[in-house]
PDB file of C-alpha atoms in Angstrom:
ATOM      1  CA  MET A   1       0.000   0.000   0.000  1.00 46.00           C
ATOM      2  CA  ASP A   2       2.939   2.323  -0.513  1.00 56.00           C
ATOM      3  CA  ASN A   3       1.286   3.848  -3.564  1.00 62.00           C
ATOM      4  CA  VAL A   4      -1.813   5.068  -1.652  1.00 57.00           C
ATOM      5  CA  VAL A   5      -1.979   8.860  -1.346  1.00 55.00           C
ATOM      6  CA  LEU A   6      -4.512  10.689   0.845  1.00 53.00           C
ATOM      7  CA  PHE A   7      -5.670  13.934  -0.767  1.00 57.00           C
ATOM      8  CA  ARG A   8      -7.384  15.206   2.370  1.00 52.00           C
ATOM      9  CA  SER A   9      -7.499  14.451   6.035  1.00 54.00           C
ATOM     10  CA  PRO A  10     -10.578  12.376   6.916  1.00 62.00           C
ATOM     11  CA  ALA A  11     -11.161  14.627   9.918  1.00 81.00           C
ATOM     12  CA  ALA A  12     -11.046  17.865   7.888  1.00 94.00           C
ATOM     13  CA  ARG A  13     -14.267  19.856   7.777  1.00 95.00           C
ATOM     14  CA  VAL A  14     -15.690  23.341   7.277  1.00 97.00           C
ATOM     15  CA  GLU A  15     -18.599  24.530   9.413  1.00 97.00           C
ATOM     16  CA  LEU A  16     -20.819  27.611   9.038  1.00 98.00           C
ATOM     17  CA  ALA A  17     -23.046  28.965  11.804  1.00 97.00           C
ATOM     18  CA  GLU A  18     -24.931  32.139  12.708  1.00 97.00           C
ATOM     19  CA  VAL A  19     -24.373  33.177  16.334  1.00 96.00           C
ATOM     20  CA  SER A  20     -25.708  36.384  17.870  1.00 95.00           C
ATOM     21  CA  GLY A  21     -25.931  38.174  14.535  1.00 95.00           C
ATOM     22  CA  GLU A  22     -22.450  37.142  13.369  1.00 97.00           C
ATOM     23  CA  TRP A  23     -21.560  34.439  10.868  1.00 97.00           C
ATOM     24  CA  LEU A  24     -18.817  32.070  11.993  1.00 97.00           C
ATOM     25  CA  VAL A  25     -16.751  29.783   9.781  1.00 98.00           C
ATOM     26  CA  ARG A  26     -14.759  27.073  11.514  1.00 97.00           C
ATOM     27  CA  VAL A  27     -12.090  25.219   9.532  1.00 97.00           C
ATOM     28  CA  ILE A  28     -10.712  22.035  11.055  1.00 95.00           C
ATOM     29  CA  GLU A  29      -7.728  20.265   9.503  1.00 94.00           C
ATOM     30  CA  ASN A  30      -4.683  18.387  10.751  1.00 89.00           C
ATOM     31  CA  ASP A  31      -5.888  18.606  14.366  1.00 85.00           C
ATOM     32  CA  GLN A  32      -5.972  22.413  14.160  1.00 92.00           C
ATOM     33  CA  GLU A  33      -8.994  24.685  14.281  1.00 94.00           C
ATOM     34  CA  LEU A  34      -9.426  28.207  12.902  1.00 96.00           C
ATOM     35  CA  THR A  35     -12.580  30.263  13.423  1.00 97.00           C
ATOM     36  CA  ARG A  36     -13.299  33.485  11.536  1.00 97.00           C
ATOM     37  CA  SER A  37     -16.283  35.771  11.995  1.00 97.00           C
ATOM     38  CA  PHE A  38     -18.122  37.787   9.361  1.00 98.00           C
ATOM     39  CA  GLU A  39     -20.875  40.372   9.557  1.00 97.00           C
ATOM     40  CA  LEU A  40     -22.482  39.287   6.284  1.00 98.00           C
ATOM     41  CA  GLU A  41     -23.651  35.766   5.464  1.00 97.00           C
ATOM     42  CA  GLU A  42     -22.500  36.118   1.845  1.00 98.00           C
ATOM     43  CA  TYR A  43     -18.897  36.787   2.894  1.00 98.00           C
ATOM     44  CA  ALA A  44     -18.910  33.894   5.351  1.00 98.00           C
ATOM     45  CA  LEU A  45     -20.352  31.546   2.746  1.00 98.00           C
ATOM     46  CA  SER A  46     -17.797  32.643   0.158  1.00 98.00           C
ATOM     47  CA  TYR A  47     -14.931  32.042   2.585  1.00 98.00           C
ATOM     48  CA  ALA A  48     -16.372  28.675   3.650  1.00 98.00           C
ATOM     49  CA  GLU A  49     -16.766  27.545   0.034  1.00 98.00           C
ATOM     50  CA  GLY A  50     -13.179  28.541  -0.736  1.00 98.00           C
ATOM     51  CA  GLN A  51     -11.926  26.522   2.225  1.00 97.00           C
ATOM     52  CA  ARG A  52     -14.118  23.585   1.208  1.00 97.00           C
ATOM     53  CA  MET A  53     -12.575  23.572  -2.268  1.00 96.00           C
ATOM     54  CA  ARG A  54      -9.038  23.973  -0.892  1.00 96.00           C
ATOM     55  CA  LEU A  55      -9.521  20.952   1.360  1.00 95.00           C
ATOM     56  CA  GLY A  56     -11.235  18.895  -1.336  1.00 93.00           C
ATOM     57  CA  LEU A  57     -14.415  18.421   0.705  1.00 95.00           C
ATOM     58  CA  ASN A  58     -17.885  17.689  -0.661  1.00 95.00           C
ATOM     59  CA  ASN A  59     -19.830  20.151   1.476  1.00 96.00           C
ATOM     60  CA  VAL A  60     -19.890  22.814   4.170  1.00 97.00           C
ATOM     61  CA  THR A  61     -21.664  21.798   7.364  1.00 96.00           C
ATOM     62  CA  ARG A  62     -24.295  24.344   8.475  1.00 96.00           C
ATOM     63  CA  SER A  63     -25.323  24.426  12.083  1.00 88.00           C
TER      64      SER A  63
END
């Protein structure tokens, strides 16, 4: 199995949530977590989608 290459971490994910009028995007990869806040949903969604594509994920989790 030396020729098997993982393109993404199985634990990687991107989450989007609205909390107290702010939009939060949490990016989890390689056992690290980064959370960014946005005033506008459109900006948060754009950032989340960019991170989703970068990580090679199928979707953004909304909570």
